[in-house]
Coordinates of C-alpha atoms and ligand atoms in Angstrom, one line a residue:
X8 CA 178.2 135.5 120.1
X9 CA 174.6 136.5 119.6
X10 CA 171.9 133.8 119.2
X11 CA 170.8 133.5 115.5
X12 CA 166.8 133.7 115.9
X13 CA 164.3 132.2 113.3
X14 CA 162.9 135.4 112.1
X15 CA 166.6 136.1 111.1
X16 CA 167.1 132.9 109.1
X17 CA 163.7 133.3 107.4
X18 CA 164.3 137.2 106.9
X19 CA 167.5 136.1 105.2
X20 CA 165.7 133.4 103.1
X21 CA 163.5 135.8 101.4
X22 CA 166.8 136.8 99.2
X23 CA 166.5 133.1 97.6
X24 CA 163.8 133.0 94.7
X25 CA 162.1 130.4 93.0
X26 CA 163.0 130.8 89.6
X27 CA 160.1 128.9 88.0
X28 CA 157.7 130.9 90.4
X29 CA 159.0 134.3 90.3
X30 CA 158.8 134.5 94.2
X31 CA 161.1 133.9 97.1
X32 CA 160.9 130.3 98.7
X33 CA 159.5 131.8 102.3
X34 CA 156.9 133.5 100.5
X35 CA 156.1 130.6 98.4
X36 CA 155.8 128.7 101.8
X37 CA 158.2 126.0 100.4
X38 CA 160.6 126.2 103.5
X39 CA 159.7 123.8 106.8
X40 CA 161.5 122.2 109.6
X41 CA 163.6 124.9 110.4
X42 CA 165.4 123.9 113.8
X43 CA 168.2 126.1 115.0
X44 CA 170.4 124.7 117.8
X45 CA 173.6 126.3 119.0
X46 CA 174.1 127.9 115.7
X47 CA 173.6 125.1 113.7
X48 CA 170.7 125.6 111.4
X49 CA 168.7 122.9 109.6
X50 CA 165.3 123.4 107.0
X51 CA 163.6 121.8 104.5
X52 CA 162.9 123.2 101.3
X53 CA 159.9 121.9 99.5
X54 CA 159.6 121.3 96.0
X55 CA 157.1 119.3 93.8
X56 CA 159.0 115.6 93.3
X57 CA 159.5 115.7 89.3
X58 CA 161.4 119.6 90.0
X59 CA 163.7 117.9 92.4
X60 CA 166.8 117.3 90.1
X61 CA 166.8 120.7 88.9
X62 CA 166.7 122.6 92.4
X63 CA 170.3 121.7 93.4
X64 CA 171.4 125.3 92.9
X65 CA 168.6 126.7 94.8
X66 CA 169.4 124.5 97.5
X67 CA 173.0 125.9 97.6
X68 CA 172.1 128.9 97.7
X69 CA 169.5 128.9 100.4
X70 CA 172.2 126.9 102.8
X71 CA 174.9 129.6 101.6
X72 CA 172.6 132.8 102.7
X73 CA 172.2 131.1 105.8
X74 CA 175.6 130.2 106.2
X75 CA 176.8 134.0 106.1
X76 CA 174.6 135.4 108.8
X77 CA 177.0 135.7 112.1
X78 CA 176.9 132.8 114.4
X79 CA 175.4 130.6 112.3
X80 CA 178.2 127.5 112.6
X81 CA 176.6 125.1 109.8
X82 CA 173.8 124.5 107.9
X83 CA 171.9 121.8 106.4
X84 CA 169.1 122.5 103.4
X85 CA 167.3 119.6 102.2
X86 CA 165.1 119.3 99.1
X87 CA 161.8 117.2 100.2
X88 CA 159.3 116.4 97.8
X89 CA 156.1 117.2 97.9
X90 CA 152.9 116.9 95.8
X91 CA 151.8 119.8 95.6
X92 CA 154.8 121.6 96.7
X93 CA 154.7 123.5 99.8
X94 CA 151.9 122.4 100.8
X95 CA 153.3 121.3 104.7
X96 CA 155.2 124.7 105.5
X97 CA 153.7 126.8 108.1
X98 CA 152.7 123.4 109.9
X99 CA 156.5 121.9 111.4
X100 CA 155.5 122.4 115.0
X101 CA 151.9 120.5 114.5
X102 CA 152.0 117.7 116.8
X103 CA 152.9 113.8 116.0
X104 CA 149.6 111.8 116.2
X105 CA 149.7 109.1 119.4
X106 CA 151.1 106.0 118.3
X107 CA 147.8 103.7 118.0
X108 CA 147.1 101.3 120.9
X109 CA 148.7 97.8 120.3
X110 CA 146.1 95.9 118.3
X111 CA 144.2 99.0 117.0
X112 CA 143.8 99.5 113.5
X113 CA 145.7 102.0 112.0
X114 CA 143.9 105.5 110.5
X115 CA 145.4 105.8 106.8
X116 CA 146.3 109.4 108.4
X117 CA 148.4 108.0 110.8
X118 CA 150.5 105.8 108.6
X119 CA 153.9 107.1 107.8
X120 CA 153.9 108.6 104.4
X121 CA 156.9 107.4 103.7
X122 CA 158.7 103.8 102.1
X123 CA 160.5 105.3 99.2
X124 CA 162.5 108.2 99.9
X125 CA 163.4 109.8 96.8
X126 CA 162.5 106.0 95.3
X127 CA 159.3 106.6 93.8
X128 CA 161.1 104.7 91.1
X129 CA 161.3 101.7 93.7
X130 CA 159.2 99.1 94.0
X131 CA 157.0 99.3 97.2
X132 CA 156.2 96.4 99.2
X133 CA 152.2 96.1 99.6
X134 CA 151.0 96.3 103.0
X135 CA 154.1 97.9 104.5
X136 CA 153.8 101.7 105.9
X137 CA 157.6 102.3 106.2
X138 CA 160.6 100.7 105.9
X139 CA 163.5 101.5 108.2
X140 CA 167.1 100.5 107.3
X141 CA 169.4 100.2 110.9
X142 CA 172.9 101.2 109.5
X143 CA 176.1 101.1 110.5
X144 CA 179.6 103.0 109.0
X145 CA 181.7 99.6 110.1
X146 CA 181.2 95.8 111.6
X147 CA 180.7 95.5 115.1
X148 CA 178.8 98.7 116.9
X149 CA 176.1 97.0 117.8
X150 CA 173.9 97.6 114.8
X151 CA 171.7 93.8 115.1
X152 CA 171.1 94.1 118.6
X153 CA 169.8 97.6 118.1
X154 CA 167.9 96.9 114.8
X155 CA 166.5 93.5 117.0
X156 CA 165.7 96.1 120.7
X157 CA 164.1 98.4 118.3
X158 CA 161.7 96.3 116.4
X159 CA 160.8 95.1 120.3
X160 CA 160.3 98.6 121.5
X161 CA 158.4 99.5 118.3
X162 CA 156.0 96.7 118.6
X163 CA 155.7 97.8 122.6
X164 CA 154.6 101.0 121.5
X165 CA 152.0 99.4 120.0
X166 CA 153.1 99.2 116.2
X167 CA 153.0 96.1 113.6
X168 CA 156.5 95.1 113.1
X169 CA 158.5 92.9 111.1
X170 CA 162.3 92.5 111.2
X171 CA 164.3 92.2 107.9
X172 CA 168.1 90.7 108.4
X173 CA 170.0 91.8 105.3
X174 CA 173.2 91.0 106.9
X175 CA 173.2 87.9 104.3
X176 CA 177.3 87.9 104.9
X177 CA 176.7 87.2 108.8
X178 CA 173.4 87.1 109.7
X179 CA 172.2 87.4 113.3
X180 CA 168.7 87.3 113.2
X181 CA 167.7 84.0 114.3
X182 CA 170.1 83.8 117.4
X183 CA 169.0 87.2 118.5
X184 CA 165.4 86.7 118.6
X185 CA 165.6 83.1 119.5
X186 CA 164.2 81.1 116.6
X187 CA 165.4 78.4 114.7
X188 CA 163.6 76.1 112.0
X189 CA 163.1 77.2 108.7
X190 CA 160.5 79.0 107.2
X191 CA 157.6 77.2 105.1
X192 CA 156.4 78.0 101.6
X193 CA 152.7 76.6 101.2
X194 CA 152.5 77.8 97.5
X195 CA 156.2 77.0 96.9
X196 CA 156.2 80.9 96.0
X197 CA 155.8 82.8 98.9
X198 CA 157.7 82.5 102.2
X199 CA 156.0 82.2 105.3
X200 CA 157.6 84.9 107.7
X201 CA 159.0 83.5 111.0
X202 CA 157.7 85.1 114.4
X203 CA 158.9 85.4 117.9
X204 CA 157.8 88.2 120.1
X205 CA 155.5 89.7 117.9
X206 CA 157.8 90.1 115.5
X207 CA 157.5 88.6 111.9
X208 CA 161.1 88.0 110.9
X209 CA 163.7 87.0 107.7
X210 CA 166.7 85.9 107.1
X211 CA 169.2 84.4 105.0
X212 CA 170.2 82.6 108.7
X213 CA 167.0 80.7 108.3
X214 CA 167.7 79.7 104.8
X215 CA 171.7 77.8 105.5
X216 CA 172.9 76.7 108.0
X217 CA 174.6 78.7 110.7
X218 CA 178.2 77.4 109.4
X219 CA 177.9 77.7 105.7
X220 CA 180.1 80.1 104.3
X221 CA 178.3 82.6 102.2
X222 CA 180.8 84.2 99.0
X223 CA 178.0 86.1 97.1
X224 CA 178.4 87.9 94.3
X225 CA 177.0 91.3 93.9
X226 CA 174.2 90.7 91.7
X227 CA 173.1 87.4 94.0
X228 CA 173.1 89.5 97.0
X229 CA 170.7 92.1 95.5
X230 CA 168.5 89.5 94.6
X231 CA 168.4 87.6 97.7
X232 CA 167.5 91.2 99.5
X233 CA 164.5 91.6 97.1
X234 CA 163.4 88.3 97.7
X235 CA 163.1 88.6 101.3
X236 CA 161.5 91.5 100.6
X237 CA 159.0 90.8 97.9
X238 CA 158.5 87.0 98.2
X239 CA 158.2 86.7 102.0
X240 CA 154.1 87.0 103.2
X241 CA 154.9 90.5 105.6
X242 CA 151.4 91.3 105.4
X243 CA 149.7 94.2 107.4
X244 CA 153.0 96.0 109.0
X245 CA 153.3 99.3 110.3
X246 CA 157.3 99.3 109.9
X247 CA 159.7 97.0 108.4
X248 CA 163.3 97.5 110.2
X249 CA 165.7 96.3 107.9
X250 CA 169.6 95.1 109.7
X251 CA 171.9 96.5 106.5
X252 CA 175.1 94.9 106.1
X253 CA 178.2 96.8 107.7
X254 CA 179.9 99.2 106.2
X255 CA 179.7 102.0 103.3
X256 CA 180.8 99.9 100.6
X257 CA 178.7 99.3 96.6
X258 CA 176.9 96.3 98.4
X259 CA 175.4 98.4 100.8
X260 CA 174.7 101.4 98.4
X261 CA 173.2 99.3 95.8
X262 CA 170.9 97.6 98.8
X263 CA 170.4 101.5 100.2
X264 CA 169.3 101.7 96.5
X265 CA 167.2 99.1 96.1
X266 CA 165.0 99.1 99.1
X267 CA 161.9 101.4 99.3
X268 CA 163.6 103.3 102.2
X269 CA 161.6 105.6 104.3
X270 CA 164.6 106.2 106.3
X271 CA 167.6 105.5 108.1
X272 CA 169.2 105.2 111.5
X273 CA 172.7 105.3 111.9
X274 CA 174.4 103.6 115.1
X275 CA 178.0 104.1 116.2
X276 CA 180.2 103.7 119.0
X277 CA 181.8 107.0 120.3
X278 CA 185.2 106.0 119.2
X279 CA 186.5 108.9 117.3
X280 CA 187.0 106.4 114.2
X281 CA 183.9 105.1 114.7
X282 CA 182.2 108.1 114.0
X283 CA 184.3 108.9 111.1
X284 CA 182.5 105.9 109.3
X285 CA 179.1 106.4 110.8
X286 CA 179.9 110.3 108.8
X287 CA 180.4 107.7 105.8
X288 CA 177.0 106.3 106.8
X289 CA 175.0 109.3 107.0
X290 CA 176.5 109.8 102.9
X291 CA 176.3 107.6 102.1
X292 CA 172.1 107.5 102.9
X293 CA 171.9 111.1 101.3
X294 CA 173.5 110.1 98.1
X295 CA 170.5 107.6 97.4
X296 CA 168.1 110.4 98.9
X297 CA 167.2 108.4 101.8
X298 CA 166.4 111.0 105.1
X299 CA 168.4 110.1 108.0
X300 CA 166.3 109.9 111.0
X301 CA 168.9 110.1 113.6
X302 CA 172.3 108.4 115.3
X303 CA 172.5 106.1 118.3
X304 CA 175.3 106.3 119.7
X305 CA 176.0 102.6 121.5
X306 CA 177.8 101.2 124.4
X307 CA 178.2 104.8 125.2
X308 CA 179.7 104.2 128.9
X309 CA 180.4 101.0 130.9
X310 CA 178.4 100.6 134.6
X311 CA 180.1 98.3 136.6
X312 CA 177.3 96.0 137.7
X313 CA 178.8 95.7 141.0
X314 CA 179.5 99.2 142.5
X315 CA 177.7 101.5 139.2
X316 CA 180.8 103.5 138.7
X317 CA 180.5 105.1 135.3
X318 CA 183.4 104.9 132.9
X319 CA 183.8 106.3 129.9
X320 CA 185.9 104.2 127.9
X321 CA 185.7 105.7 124.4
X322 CA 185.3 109.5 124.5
X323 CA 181.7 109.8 125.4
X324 CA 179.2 111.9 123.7
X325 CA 180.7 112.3 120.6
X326 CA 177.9 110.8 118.4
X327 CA 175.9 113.4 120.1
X328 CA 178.2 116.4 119.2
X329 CA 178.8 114.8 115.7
X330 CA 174.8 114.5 115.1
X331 CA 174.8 118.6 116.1
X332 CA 177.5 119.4 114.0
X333 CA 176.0 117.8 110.8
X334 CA 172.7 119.0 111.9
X335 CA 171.9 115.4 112.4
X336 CA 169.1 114.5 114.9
X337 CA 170.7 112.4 118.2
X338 CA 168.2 109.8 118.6
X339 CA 169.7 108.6 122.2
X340 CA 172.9 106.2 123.4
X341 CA 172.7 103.0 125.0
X342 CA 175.4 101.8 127.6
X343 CA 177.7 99.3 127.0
X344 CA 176.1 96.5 129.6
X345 CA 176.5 93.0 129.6
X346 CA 172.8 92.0 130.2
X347 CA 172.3 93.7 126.6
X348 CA 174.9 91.1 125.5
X349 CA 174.1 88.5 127.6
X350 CA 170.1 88.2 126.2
X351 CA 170.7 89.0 122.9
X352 CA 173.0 86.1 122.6
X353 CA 170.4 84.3 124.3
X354 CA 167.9 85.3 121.5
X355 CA 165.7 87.3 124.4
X356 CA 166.7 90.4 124.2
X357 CA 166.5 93.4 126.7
X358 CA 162.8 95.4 125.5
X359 CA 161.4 91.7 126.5
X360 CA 164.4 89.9 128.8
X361 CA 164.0 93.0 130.9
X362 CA 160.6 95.0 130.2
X363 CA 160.6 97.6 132.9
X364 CA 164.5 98.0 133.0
X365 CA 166.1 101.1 132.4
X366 CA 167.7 99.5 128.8
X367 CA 164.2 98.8 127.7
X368 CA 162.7 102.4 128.7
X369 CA 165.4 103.7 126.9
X370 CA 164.8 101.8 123.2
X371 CA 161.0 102.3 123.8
X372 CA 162.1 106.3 124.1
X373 CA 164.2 106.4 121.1
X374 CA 161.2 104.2 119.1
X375 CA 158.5 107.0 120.0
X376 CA 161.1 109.1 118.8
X377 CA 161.8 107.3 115.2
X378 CA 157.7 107.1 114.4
X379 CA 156.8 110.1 115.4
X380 CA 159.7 110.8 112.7
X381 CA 158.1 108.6 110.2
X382 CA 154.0 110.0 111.3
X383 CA 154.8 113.6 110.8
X384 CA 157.2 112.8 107.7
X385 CA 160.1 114.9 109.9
X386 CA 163.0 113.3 109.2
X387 CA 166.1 115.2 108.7
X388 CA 167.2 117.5 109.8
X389 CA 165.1 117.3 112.8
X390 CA 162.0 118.2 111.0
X391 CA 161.4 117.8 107.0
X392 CA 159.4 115.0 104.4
X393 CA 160.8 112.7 101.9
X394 CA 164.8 114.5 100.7
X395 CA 164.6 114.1 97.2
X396 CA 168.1 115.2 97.1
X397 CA 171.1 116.6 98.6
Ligands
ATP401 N1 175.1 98.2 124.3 C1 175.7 97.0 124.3 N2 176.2 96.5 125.5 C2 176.9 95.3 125.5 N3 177.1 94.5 124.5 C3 176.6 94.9 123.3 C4 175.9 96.2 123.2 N4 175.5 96.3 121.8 C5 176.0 95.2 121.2 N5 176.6 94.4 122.1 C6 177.3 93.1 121.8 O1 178.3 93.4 120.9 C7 178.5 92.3 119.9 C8 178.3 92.9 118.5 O2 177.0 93.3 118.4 P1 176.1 93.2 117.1 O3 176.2 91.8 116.5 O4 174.8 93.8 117.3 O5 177.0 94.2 116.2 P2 176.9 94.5 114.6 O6 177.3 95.9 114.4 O7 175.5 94.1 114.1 O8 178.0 93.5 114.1 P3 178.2 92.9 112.6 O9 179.2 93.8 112.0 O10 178.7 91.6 112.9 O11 176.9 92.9 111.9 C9 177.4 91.3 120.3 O12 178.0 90.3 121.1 C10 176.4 92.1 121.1 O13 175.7 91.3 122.1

């Protein structure tokens, strides 16, 4: 099969006009990000924020064009607002600023455009640059000891960082970075953040006690999220990760909803099933207009600690091969190893347990990865600003 080529792609986008512009959206500069990878195709399309609604159509039919030149296998369109609308195409391949050194302070330039997604409707937090859900399609993949590695690699890389558990149903905060006590209120209004590691952290685990049974109601566990949110003292942060609640459910879309999202990261085991719900994950993000930043696939393949023999005990790379057929961004897979386990459940995890191993290099890679994401505003696919819609 012949390799589709860029020139093709934009050659065939040329056929798609603006209608409000009288002019075709590669002329009009409004398409970006395009990355083509064994024929699956993924671009932005840029359009000023109040015109998104409308553009569903021209969306459509700038994915369909593309989707009826030979060898092209899939493709993904994504409307991104912009300003002024265009105003980023021509400059996808520029390259993402250097993280700052730890400490330094942060060029406006350099923050990440980006809490809110589609959300300009949704209340920002003051102080915050961009706030990263960790998501996962169903219980049990691994999604707090990735949300908890990655705030640790993040902050290595020489970022701000605060950690948001809004697993209220089970949260796992407090045991996985090792603090306990209860957070202090000075003005009775504002919480005081908790901090291990460099890491400002909340959650509803510092609130009960480890063994209370939490039944909330819908409405009680929205407004538990924005007061974590809004009442907690985050201060100067370059990134707030958020730990969502498992699952694809209304409590997890209303949350998705309600929090200024500048993105997402999806993690899932390679079980076939597994991946079927991380699918659910990935829509459920573009419903609420949230980019998707990439998937991390987790506990990938067993190494026997004693004689390194690899096994593959779920069918391995399938996160991988999922990401590329949905024109998803593979942000990197972490084995399944028991000194992951082992110091998370003794609230020091890997990136600090283990600062030079292998587990830590990789987080700190798949970090870089995610803010470069969030400094050049490329999120998904591969390359692209703020979806407005889907
Ligand atoms: N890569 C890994 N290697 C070994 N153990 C892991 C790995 N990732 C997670 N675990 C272990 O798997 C268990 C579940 O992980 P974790 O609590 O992070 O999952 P979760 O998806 O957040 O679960 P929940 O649905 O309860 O929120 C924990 O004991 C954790 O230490």
């Amino acid at each position: 099969m012949s390799q589709i080529t860029e020139q093709q792609i934009l050659d065939t986008l040329k056929s798609v006009r603006d209608p409000e512009n009288d002019n075709d959206i590669v002329s009009l500069n409004m398409v970006s990000g395009l990355v083509i990878k064994d024929g699956n195709v993924g671009f932005a399309i840029e359009v000023a924020p109040e015109r998104g609604p409308k553009l569903e159509p021209l969306r459509k039919a700038a994915e369909d064009a593309v989707h009826a030149l030979p060898g092209v296998l899939s493709v993904t369109a994504v409307l991104t607002a912009h300003s002024s609308g265009g105003q980023n195409a021509g400059n996808q391949n520029a390259a993402p600023p250097p993280p700052p050194a730890r400490g330094a302070p942060q060029a406006a330039g350099q923050r990440p455009p980006a809490q809110g997604g589609a959300g300009q409707q949704r209340q920002m937090v003051p102080g915050v640059g961009a706030i990263v859900a960790v998501a996962s399609g169903k219980g049990g993949v691994g999604k707090s000891t990735t949300a908890t590695n990655l705030s640790l690699a993040l902050s290595r890389i020489g970022l701000k960082v605060g950690l948001l558990d809004a697993d209220i149903y089970g949260p796992s905060l407090p045991r996985m970075m090792g603090i306990s006590g209860k957070p202090t209120s000075p003005d009775g209004k504002i919480l005081k953040p908790m901090e291990n590691f460099g890491i400002k952290c909340m959650s509803m685990g510092f609130l009960v006690a480890e063994d209370t049974p939490m039944i909330w109601r819908g409405p009680m566990v929205q407004s538990a999220l924005q007061q974590m949110l809004r009442d907690v003292e985050w201060g100067e942060l370059d990134v707030l990760i958020v730990d969502m609640p498992p699952g694809t459910g209304d409590a997890q879309l209303t949350m998705a909803q309600q929090v200024p999202l500048a993105g997402a990261v999806i993690v899932s085991t390679p079980q076939d099933i597994a991946l079927l719900d991380a699918r659910k994950g990935l829509n459920m993000f573009r419903k609420v207009d949230v980019p998707v930043l990439g998937i991390i696939e987790n506990m990938s393949v067993f190494i026997c600690p004693n004689c390194g023999h690899e096994s593959h005990i779920f069918s391995h790379g399938g996160a991988k091969k999922e990401a590329e057929t949905l024109g998803m961004n593979f942000l990197g897979e972490m084995p399944l190893n028991i000194d992951i386990r082992i110091t998370s459940d003794e609230g020091r995890p890997i990136v600090v347990s283990e600062p030079d191993g292998e587990h830590a290099k990789r987080y700190i890679d798949i970090a870089k990865s995610i803010w470069d994401r969030l400094s050049t505003g490329t999120t998904a696919p591969r390359q692209s600003p703020t979806i407005v819609m889907q």
